[in-house]
């Protein structure tokens, strides 16, 4: 009897429930399908899940173009190929495509690229604005030629390869074409694991670049003298606002860097990200100082990633010499796994001459238990106390997920620093913001 009454109430409720208007559902679905970051794809393809709930939802999903702006293929091959085919069958070319080739065998890669090409060959390929290819094997780089032939309005491109390859046949397309020479509309470019000479060609092939990232380029495949052909005159890239450089083989790319510093100008650069890696040893700081001396006054953000153990004295000497070239840096972001860097940074930060125009300082520490918590709190307090009366308006410390206890007395000290509403202090453990 009770079950019958329950079913009756459910049936009555269902009969009185109307479908949400398409406009409202479309708005909700857009939020569900939206990427978490502006340039990041979603983690899967939620449209398929939403469309399978009911016939009404299915109709809304398939008739709302806004839901098909971004496609991410980061799942098993069969699902990726079938979903790409779904895009092609319905003549939908998303404005953003993200494909990953990790753990795919040779047959799987070819199947995915074939499906990918099917989408690109549609008449709507000109709608594609962003393409991300992750872990693409060098022997399949010919897909770039297909993109070059069919996508004429790309704004953002990121390509990373999954392994080293010095086989010239893998790069034959780039050796005969200034990559990507015909993409005059490209504004964002990221290349990871590409030979350095190809990276340089990409810069000249994209005169409208706003953001450029070279991540761990490999040694040039066409000799070390090739940068000479770029030295006929000084070249300016007025649109470039963000530049990220991380190199791994200084002996191979020093001639290229010399050309880079001497003949390339970035008058509109606003943010520089520089990686100091293990292979640089003592060369990276000197090279960075040279590059800092060429920065325009408008460059106000500097990101330093330190992935090498430097002796305390060496690091301190380098940081002080770098101060001579920082210009009007207002935002400083430092991330490192160097156990001596934190205390050094706090000691330097205490001095008003350290980045005198600085307003925001963020320090990301990836070394677990590298410094005792009491020492961390005390060093932060002493450093901020000395800089609070200057232009500094905020300080942020990001630490990994481990216990970060501090005593009530330390909390009181930190709270005093935040009495002024114009000053912001935060400590983030993982993704959790600690209550100070």
Short mmCIF file of C-alpha atoms in Angstrom, two decimals:
data_model
loop_
_atom_site.label_atom_id
_atom_site.label_comp_id
_atom_site.label_asym_id
_atom_site.label_seq_id
_atom_site.Cartn_x
_atom_site.Cartn_y
_atom_site.Cartn_z
CA UNK A 1 0.00 0.00 0.00
CA UNK A 2 2.81 2.40 0.94
CA UNK A 3 4.68 1.66 -2.31
CA UNK A 4 1.54 2.29 -4.36
CA UNK A 5 0.97 5.65 -2.68
CA UNK A 6 4.59 6.62 -3.22
CA UNK A 7 4.43 5.79 -6.94
CA UNK A 8 1.18 7.71 -7.24
CA UNK A 9 2.72 10.81 -5.70
CA UNK A 10 5.73 10.51 -7.99
CA UNK A 11 3.51 10.17 -11.06
CA UNK A 12 1.48 13.22 -10.05
CA UNK A 13 4.65 15.22 -9.47
CA UNK A 14 6.06 14.10 -12.82
CA UNK A 15 2.86 15.04 -14.65
CA UNK A 16 2.98 18.54 -13.17
CA UNK A 17 6.66 19.03 -13.98
CA UNK A 18 7.39 20.79 -17.22
CA UNK A 19 10.64 20.89 -19.10
CA UNK A 20 12.83 23.87 -18.41
CA UNK A 21 12.86 26.36 -21.28
CA UNK A 22 15.60 25.81 -23.82
CA UNK A 23 17.20 29.16 -23.04
CA UNK A 24 17.66 28.28 -19.36
CA UNK A 25 18.95 24.77 -20.08
CA UNK A 26 21.37 26.11 -22.68
CA UNK A 27 22.79 28.55 -20.15
CA UNK A 28 23.18 25.79 -17.52
CA UNK A 29 24.80 23.43 -20.02
CA UNK A 30 27.26 26.13 -21.08
CA UNK A 31 28.43 26.38 -17.47
CA UNK A 32 28.79 22.59 -17.24
CA UNK A 33 30.78 22.34 -20.47
CA UNK A 34 32.95 25.39 -19.88
CA UNK A 35 36.69 24.85 -19.27
CA UNK A 36 38.02 25.60 -15.78
CA UNK A 37 40.56 28.06 -17.16
CA UNK A 38 40.27 30.46 -20.04
CA UNK A 39 42.65 28.51 -22.29
CA UNK A 40 42.12 25.01 -20.88
CA UNK A 41 39.83 22.37 -22.37
CA UNK A 42 37.33 20.49 -20.21
CA UNK A 43 38.38 17.14 -18.75
CA UNK A 44 35.99 15.13 -20.92
CA UNK A 45 33.06 15.59 -23.29
CA UNK A 46 30.06 16.25 -20.98
CA UNK A 47 27.77 17.02 -23.93
CA UNK A 48 27.32 13.31 -24.60
CA UNK A 49 26.32 12.68 -20.99
CA UNK A 50 23.88 15.59 -20.96
CA UNK A 51 22.33 14.55 -24.27
CA UNK A 52 21.63 11.03 -22.97
CA UNK A 53 19.46 12.16 -20.02
CA UNK A 54 16.24 12.77 -21.96
CA UNK A 55 14.95 13.55 -25.42
CA UNK A 56 14.44 17.18 -24.42
CA UNK A 57 18.02 17.53 -23.20
CA UNK A 58 19.25 15.74 -26.31
CA UNK A 59 17.51 18.30 -28.50
CA UNK A 60 18.87 21.21 -26.47
CA UNK A 61 22.45 19.89 -26.58
CA UNK A 62 22.44 19.33 -30.32
CA UNK A 63 20.83 22.65 -31.18
CA UNK A 64 23.01 24.89 -29.00
CA UNK A 65 26.15 25.90 -30.95
CA UNK A 66 27.74 27.47 -27.86
CA UNK A 67 28.21 24.00 -26.37
CA UNK A 68 30.47 22.89 -29.21
CA UNK A 69 33.15 25.53 -29.01
CA UNK A 70 35.72 23.33 -27.26
CA UNK A 71 36.53 19.68 -27.83
CA UNK A 72 38.95 17.72 -25.66
CA UNK A 73 40.11 14.22 -26.55
CA UNK A 74 42.06 12.88 -23.60
CA UNK A 75 40.41 9.50 -23.17
CA UNK A 76 40.64 6.00 -24.71
CA UNK A 77 41.12 5.94 -28.47
CA UNK A 78 37.70 4.56 -29.40
CA UNK A 79 35.91 7.34 -27.56
CA UNK A 80 38.14 10.02 -29.06
CA UNK A 81 37.67 8.80 -32.63
CA UNK A 82 33.92 8.32 -32.27
CA UNK A 83 33.49 11.77 -30.76
CA UNK A 84 35.55 13.40 -33.49
CA UNK A 85 33.44 11.55 -36.03
CA UNK A 86 30.34 12.91 -34.31
CA UNK A 87 31.64 16.43 -34.84
CA UNK A 88 32.30 15.68 -38.50
CA UNK A 89 28.92 14.03 -39.13
CA UNK A 90 27.09 17.01 -37.70
CA UNK A 91 29.28 19.55 -39.49
CA UNK A 92 30.37 21.08 -36.22
CA UNK A 93 33.88 22.47 -36.07
CA UNK A 94 34.67 23.54 -32.51
CA UNK A 95 36.65 26.71 -32.03
CA UNK A 96 39.06 24.85 -29.70
CA UNK A 97 40.46 21.32 -30.09
CA UNK A 98 42.72 19.47 -27.65
CA UNK A 99 44.15 16.06 -28.57
CA UNK A 100 46.56 13.99 -26.53
CA UNK A 101 48.50 11.07 -27.99
CA UNK A 102 49.81 9.65 -24.73
CA UNK A 103 49.90 5.83 -24.51
CA UNK A 104 48.47 5.41 -28.02
CA UNK A 105 50.08 2.81 -30.24
CA UNK A 106 51.03 3.45 -33.85
CA UNK A 107 47.65 2.33 -35.15
CA UNK A 108 45.83 4.40 -32.56
CA UNK A 109 47.74 7.55 -33.45
CA UNK A 110 47.00 7.10 -37.14
CA UNK A 111 43.32 6.49 -36.44
CA UNK A 112 43.08 9.59 -34.28
CA UNK A 113 44.90 11.76 -36.81
CA UNK A 114 42.66 10.46 -39.58
CA UNK A 115 39.57 11.40 -37.59
CA UNK A 116 41.16 14.73 -36.73
CA UNK A 117 41.80 15.43 -40.38
CA UNK A 118 38.20 14.58 -41.18
CA UNK A 119 37.08 17.35 -38.87
CA UNK A 120 39.58 19.81 -40.30
CA UNK A 121 38.52 19.07 -43.87
CA UNK A 122 34.97 20.21 -43.17
CA UNK A 123 33.89 23.54 -44.59
CA UNK A 124 33.71 24.93 -41.05
CA UNK A 125 37.43 24.39 -40.39
CA UNK A 126 37.95 28.13 -40.69
CA UNK A 127 36.04 28.50 -37.40
CA UNK A 128 38.79 26.76 -35.40
CA UNK A 129 40.69 29.26 -33.26
CA UNK A 130 42.76 27.06 -30.92
CA UNK A 131 44.54 23.71 -31.34
CA UNK A 132 46.45 21.85 -28.61
CA UNK A 133 48.40 18.71 -29.55
CA UNK A 134 49.98 16.98 -26.55
CA UNK A 135 52.63 14.22 -26.71
CA UNK A 136 52.62 14.12 -30.50
CA UNK A 137 55.40 11.79 -31.77
CA UNK A 138 57.85 13.58 -34.11
CA UNK A 139 57.20 11.14 -36.95
CA UNK A 140 53.59 12.37 -37.10
CA UNK A 141 54.45 16.07 -37.32
CA UNK A 142 53.12 16.07 -40.87
CA UNK A 143 49.70 16.75 -39.33
CA UNK A 144 50.96 20.34 -39.02
CA UNK A 145 50.89 20.54 -42.80
CA UNK A 146 47.22 19.53 -42.78
CA UNK A 147 46.46 22.21 -40.21
CA UNK A 148 48.40 24.69 -42.31
CA UNK A 149 46.32 23.88 -45.38
CA UNK A 150 42.84 23.97 -43.86
CA UNK A 151 42.81 26.23 -40.78
CA UNK A 152 43.43 29.81 -41.74
CA UNK A 153 42.15 31.66 -38.68
CA UNK A 154 43.94 29.95 -35.79
CA UNK A 155 44.78 32.28 -32.91
CA UNK A 156 46.31 29.84 -30.40
CA UNK A 157 48.54 26.83 -31.02
CA UNK A 158 50.34 24.59 -28.52
CA UNK A 159 52.32 21.51 -29.57
CA UNK A 160 54.41 19.22 -27.38
CA UNK A 161 56.24 16.14 -28.58
CA UNK A 162 56.61 13.03 -26.47
CA UNK A 163 60.26 12.13 -27.09
CA UNK A 164 63.54 13.32 -28.55
CA UNK A 165 64.12 12.85 -32.24
CA UNK A 166 67.05 14.08 -34.29
CA UNK A 167 65.93 12.18 -37.38
CA UNK A 168 65.75 14.81 -40.11
CA UNK A 169 62.86 12.98 -41.76
CA UNK A 170 60.73 13.73 -38.70
CA UNK A 171 61.28 17.45 -39.21
CA UNK A 172 61.42 17.56 -43.02
CA UNK A 173 58.33 19.74 -43.27
CA UNK A 174 59.82 22.37 -40.97
CA UNK A 175 63.19 22.35 -42.72
CA UNK A 176 61.57 23.51 -45.96
CA UNK A 177 58.95 25.83 -44.46
CA UNK A 178 59.35 28.66 -42.02
CA UNK A 179 57.08 27.18 -39.38
CA UNK A 180 54.32 28.29 -39.24
CA UNK A 181 54.95 30.76 -42.05
CA UNK A 182 51.40 31.28 -43.33
CA UNK A 183 49.72 31.69 -39.93
CA UNK A 184 49.84 35.45 -39.89
CA UNK A 185 46.85 35.57 -37.53
CA UNK A 186 48.47 33.46 -34.78
CA UNK A 187 48.61 35.34 -31.45
CA UNK A 188 49.52 32.55 -28.97
CA UNK A 189 52.22 29.94 -29.65
CA UNK A 190 53.68 27.27 -27.37
CA UNK A 191 56.30 24.75 -28.48
CA UNK A 192 57.66 22.08 -26.14
CA UNK A 193 60.57 19.83 -27.05
CA UNK A 194 61.13 21.34 -30.50
CA UNK A 195 64.59 21.90 -32.02
CA UNK A 196 65.81 25.41 -31.34
CA UNK A 197 66.15 26.44 -34.97
CA UNK A 198 62.50 25.55 -35.57
CA UNK A 199 61.55 27.66 -32.55
CA UNK A 200 63.35 30.64 -34.08
CA UNK A 201 61.63 30.13 -37.42
CA UNK A 202 58.27 30.05 -35.66
CA UNK A 203 58.91 33.47 -34.17
CA UNK A 204 59.55 34.96 -37.61
CA UNK A 205 56.56 33.17 -39.10
CA UNK A 206 54.10 34.71 -36.63
CA UNK A 207 54.44 38.51 -36.67
CA UNK A 208 51.23 39.03 -34.67
CA UNK A 209 52.26 36.97 -31.62
CA UNK A 210 51.10 38.23 -28.23
CA UNK A 211 52.16 35.22 -26.12
CA UNK A 212 55.14 32.96 -26.88
CA UNK A 213 56.46 29.98 -24.90
CA UNK A 214 59.50 27.85 -25.73
CA UNK A 215 59.69 24.94 -23.30
CA UNK A 216 62.90 22.88 -23.14
CA UNK A 217 63.93 23.21 -26.79
CA UNK A 218 66.32 20.54 -28.01
CA UNK A 219 69.59 21.17 -29.80
CA UNK A 220 69.31 22.63 -33.31
CA UNK A 221 69.02 20.03 -36.03
CA UNK A 222 70.52 22.21 -38.74
CA UNK A 223 73.83 23.20 -37.17
CA UNK A 224 74.92 25.96 -34.82
CA UNK A 225 75.69 28.63 -37.42
CA UNK A 226 72.16 28.96 -38.73
CA UNK A 227 71.23 31.98 -36.55
CA UNK A 228 73.64 34.07 -38.64
CA UNK A 229 71.04 34.34 -41.39
CA UNK A 230 68.78 36.18 -38.95
CA UNK A 231 71.36 38.85 -38.11
CA UNK A 232 71.04 41.07 -41.16
CA UNK A 233 69.07 43.62 -39.15
CA UNK A 234 67.45 44.23 -35.80
CA UNK A 235 63.95 42.73 -35.70
CA UNK A 236 61.18 44.10 -33.51
CA UNK A 237 58.12 42.19 -32.30
CA UNK A 238 55.89 45.03 -31.08
CA UNK A 239 52.83 42.91 -30.26
CA UNK A 240 54.52 40.37 -27.96
CA UNK A 241 53.40 40.85 -24.34
CA UNK A 242 54.26 37.47 -22.72
CA UNK A 243 57.47 35.48 -23.19
CA UNK A 244 58.33 32.18 -21.50
CA UNK A 245 61.79 30.68 -22.02
CA UNK A 246 63.15 27.45 -20.57
CA UNK A 247 66.29 26.00 -22.11
CA UNK A 248 68.12 22.79 -21.35
CA UNK A 249 71.32 22.67 -23.43
CA UNK A 250 73.33 25.88 -23.06
CA UNK A 251 76.36 24.71 -25.03
CA UNK A 252 74.17 24.20 -28.09
CA UNK A 253 72.00 27.28 -27.90
CA UNK A 254 74.40 30.01 -26.70
CA UNK A 255 74.99 31.25 -30.30
CA UNK A 256 71.24 31.42 -30.71
CA UNK A 257 70.81 33.27 -27.44
CA UNK A 258 73.47 35.81 -28.40
CA UNK A 259 71.53 36.47 -31.59
CA UNK A 260 68.30 36.60 -29.58
CA UNK A 261 69.61 39.29 -27.22
CA UNK A 262 71.46 41.35 -29.82
CA UNK A 263 68.99 41.45 -32.68
CA UNK A 264 65.51 40.81 -31.22
CA UNK A 265 63.50 43.55 -29.56
CA UNK A 266 60.24 43.25 -27.64
CA UNK A 267 59.11 46.83 -26.96
CA UNK A 268 55.66 45.79 -25.73
CA UNK A 269 56.75 42.95 -23.41
CA UNK A 270 54.89 43.00 -20.08
CA UNK A 271 55.64 39.57 -18.57
CA UNK A 272 58.74 37.34 -18.67
CA UNK A 273 58.90 33.75 -17.39
CA UNK A 274 62.40 32.28 -17.10
CA UNK A 275 63.34 28.74 -16.05
CA UNK A 276 66.69 28.19 -14.33
CA UNK A 277 67.32 24.50 -14.80
CA UNK A 278 69.91 21.97 -13.65
CA UNK A 279 71.87 21.97 -16.90
CA UNK A 280 72.63 25.67 -16.78
CA UNK A 281 74.84 25.57 -13.74
CA UNK A 282 76.41 29.07 -13.52
CA UNK A 283 75.50 30.17 -17.06
CA UNK A 284 71.77 30.72 -16.63
CA UNK A 285 71.97 33.65 -14.17
CA UNK A 286 74.48 35.47 -16.38
CA UNK A 287 72.36 34.94 -19.48
CA UNK A 288 69.23 36.03 -17.65
CA UNK A 289 70.96 39.21 -16.51
CA UNK A 290 71.88 39.99 -20.10
CA UNK A 291 68.32 39.50 -21.22
CA UNK A 292 66.91 41.54 -18.32
CA UNK A 293 69.07 44.45 -19.42
CA UNK A 294 67.23 44.50 -22.78
CA UNK A 295 63.70 44.53 -21.35
CA UNK A 296 61.49 47.57 -21.94
CA UNK A 297 60.33 49.69 -19.02
CA UNK A 298 56.77 48.46 -19.52
CA UNK A 299 57.72 44.90 -18.45
CA UNK A 300 56.19 44.76 -14.97
CA UNK A 301 55.90 41.01 -14.25
CA UNK A 302 58.78 38.55 -13.75
CA UNK A 303 58.35 34.82 -13.11
CA UNK A 304 61.39 32.82 -12.02
CA UNK A 305 61.34 29.02 -11.83
CA UNK A 306 64.44 27.72 -10.04
CA UNK A 307 65.08 24.00 -10.47
CA UNK A 308 68.69 23.67 -9.35
CA UNK A 309 70.57 23.77 -6.06
CA UNK A 310 72.66 26.94 -5.94
CA UNK A 311 75.03 27.64 -3.05
CA UNK A 312 73.67 30.41 -0.87
CA UNK A 313 76.51 32.82 -1.69
CA UNK A 314 76.19 32.23 -5.45
CA UNK A 315 72.44 32.74 -5.47
CA UNK A 316 72.69 35.89 -3.37
CA UNK A 317 75.35 37.38 -5.64
CA UNK A 318 73.31 36.64 -8.72
CA UNK A 319 70.08 38.09 -7.30
CA UNK A 320 71.83 41.31 -6.33
CA UNK A 321 73.33 41.67 -9.80
CA UNK A 322 69.93 41.02 -11.37
CA UNK A 323 68.52 44.01 -9.49
CA UNK A 324 70.52 46.29 -11.76
CA UNK A 325 68.36 45.28 -14.73
CA UNK A 326 64.84 44.80 -13.38
CA UNK A 327 63.39 48.11 -14.53
CA UNK A 328 59.87 48.69 -13.24
CA UNK A 329 59.02 45.15 -12.13
CA UNK A 330 55.84 45.33 -10.04
CA UNK A 331 54.86 41.65 -9.86
CA UNK A 332 57.39 38.97 -8.87
CA UNK A 333 56.47 35.26 -8.85
CA UNK A 334 59.16 32.80 -7.73
CA UNK A 335 58.76 29.01 -7.70
CA UNK A 336 61.57 26.66 -6.77
CA UNK A 337 62.71 23.42 -5.18
CA UNK A 338 65.90 24.96 -3.80
CA UNK A 339 65.96 24.64 0.01
CA UNK A 340 68.17 27.72 0.41
CA UNK A 341 66.15 30.04 -1.80
CA UNK A 342 63.31 30.89 0.57
CA UNK A 343 65.40 32.35 3.39
CA UNK A 344 67.56 34.18 0.85
CA UNK A 345 64.50 35.66 -0.85
CA UNK A 346 63.11 36.83 2.46
CA UNK A 347 66.45 38.38 3.38
CA UNK A 348 66.66 40.21 0.05
CA UNK A 349 62.98 41.14 0.13
CA UNK A 350 63.51 42.93 3.43
CA UNK A 351 65.79 45.42 1.67
CA UNK A 352 63.80 48.27 0.00
CA UNK A 353 66.37 48.23 -2.82
CA UNK A 354 65.16 44.73 -3.80
CA UNK A 355 62.81 45.37 -6.74
CA UNK A 356 62.03 48.90 -5.51
CA UNK A 357 58.84 49.18 -7.60
CA UNK A 358 57.48 45.83 -6.38
CA UNK A 359 53.81 45.76 -5.35
CA UNK A 360 52.95 42.04 -5.42
CA UNK A 361 55.23 39.14 -4.43
CA UNK A 362 54.23 35.46 -4.67
CA UNK A 363 56.53 32.63 -3.59
CA UNK A 364 55.69 29.02 -4.49
CA UNK A 365 57.76 26.46 -2.58
CA UNK A 366 57.73 22.88 -3.85
CA UNK A 367 60.27 21.43 -1.41
CA UNK A 368 58.61 19.57 1.45
CA UNK A 369 60.01 20.26 4.93
CA UNK A 370 62.84 22.36 3.49
CA UNK A 371 62.47 25.01 6.18
CA UNK A 372 60.94 24.76 9.64
CA UNK A 373 57.53 26.40 9.93
CA UNK A 374 58.63 28.66 12.78
CA UNK A 375 61.51 29.93 10.67
CA UNK A 376 59.14 30.50 7.73
CA UNK A 377 56.72 32.58 9.80
CA UNK A 378 59.47 34.60 11.47
CA UNK A 379 61.24 35.31 8.19
CA UNK A 380 57.97 36.39 6.55
CA UNK A 381 57.18 38.68 9.45
CA UNK A 382 60.59 40.34 9.50
CA UNK A 383 60.65 40.76 5.72
CA UNK A 384 57.15 42.21 5.47
CA UNK A 385 57.68 44.49 8.44
CA UNK A 386 60.57 46.06 6.58
CA UNK A 387 58.65 46.46 3.31
CA UNK A 388 55.18 47.36 4.49
CA UNK A 389 55.87 51.08 4.34
CA UNK A 390 57.07 50.80 0.73
CA UNK A 391 55.03 50.10 -2.40
CA UNK A 392 54.39 46.42 -1.55
CA UNK A 393 50.66 45.72 -1.28
CA UNK A 394 50.46 41.93 -1.11
CA UNK A 395 52.51 38.84 -0.28
CA UNK A 396 51.47 35.26 -1.02
CA UNK A 397 53.23 32.05 0.04
CA UNK A 398 52.16 28.76 -1.55
CA UNK A 399 53.37 25.53 0.06
CA UNK A 400 52.67 21.83 -0.68
CA UNK A 401 50.15 19.74 1.20
CA UNK A 402 51.82 19.13 4.54
CA UNK A 403 51.18 20.20 8.10
CA UNK A 404 51.75 23.91 8.57
CA UNK A 405 51.21 24.64 12.27
CA UNK A 406 51.98 28.00 13.80
CA UNK A 407 51.53 29.31 17.30
CA UNK A 408 49.06 31.92 18.49
CA UNK A 409 51.85 34.43 19.05
CA UNK A 410 52.96 34.07 15.43
CA UNK A 411 49.39 34.46 14.27
CA UNK A 412 49.10 37.70 16.23
CA UNK A 413 52.28 38.99 14.61
CA UNK A 414 51.00 38.21 11.13
CA UNK A 415 47.61 39.73 11.94
CA UNK A 416 49.26 43.01 12.87
CA UNK A 417 50.69 43.21 9.37
CA UNK A 418 47.15 43.06 8.00
CA UNK A 419 45.76 45.90 10.11
CA UNK A 420 46.10 48.13 7.09
CA UNK A 421 43.28 47.27 4.68
CA UNK A 422 45.47 48.15 1.71
CA UNK A 423 47.89 45.29 2.50
CA UNK A 424 47.06 41.65 1.72
CA UNK A 425 48.84 38.61 3.18
CA UNK A 426 47.96 34.99 2.42
CA UNK A 427 49.46 31.54 2.94
CA UNK A 428 48.10 28.79 0.70
CA UNK A 429 48.64 25.11 1.51
CA UNK A 430 47.83 23.11 -1.58
CA UNK A 431 44.53 24.71 -2.59
CA UNK A 432 43.57 25.70 0.96
CA UNK A 433 43.95 29.26 2.12
CA UNK A 434 45.04 29.28 5.76
CA UNK A 435 43.13 31.36 8.27
CA UNK A 436 45.55 33.95 9.62
#
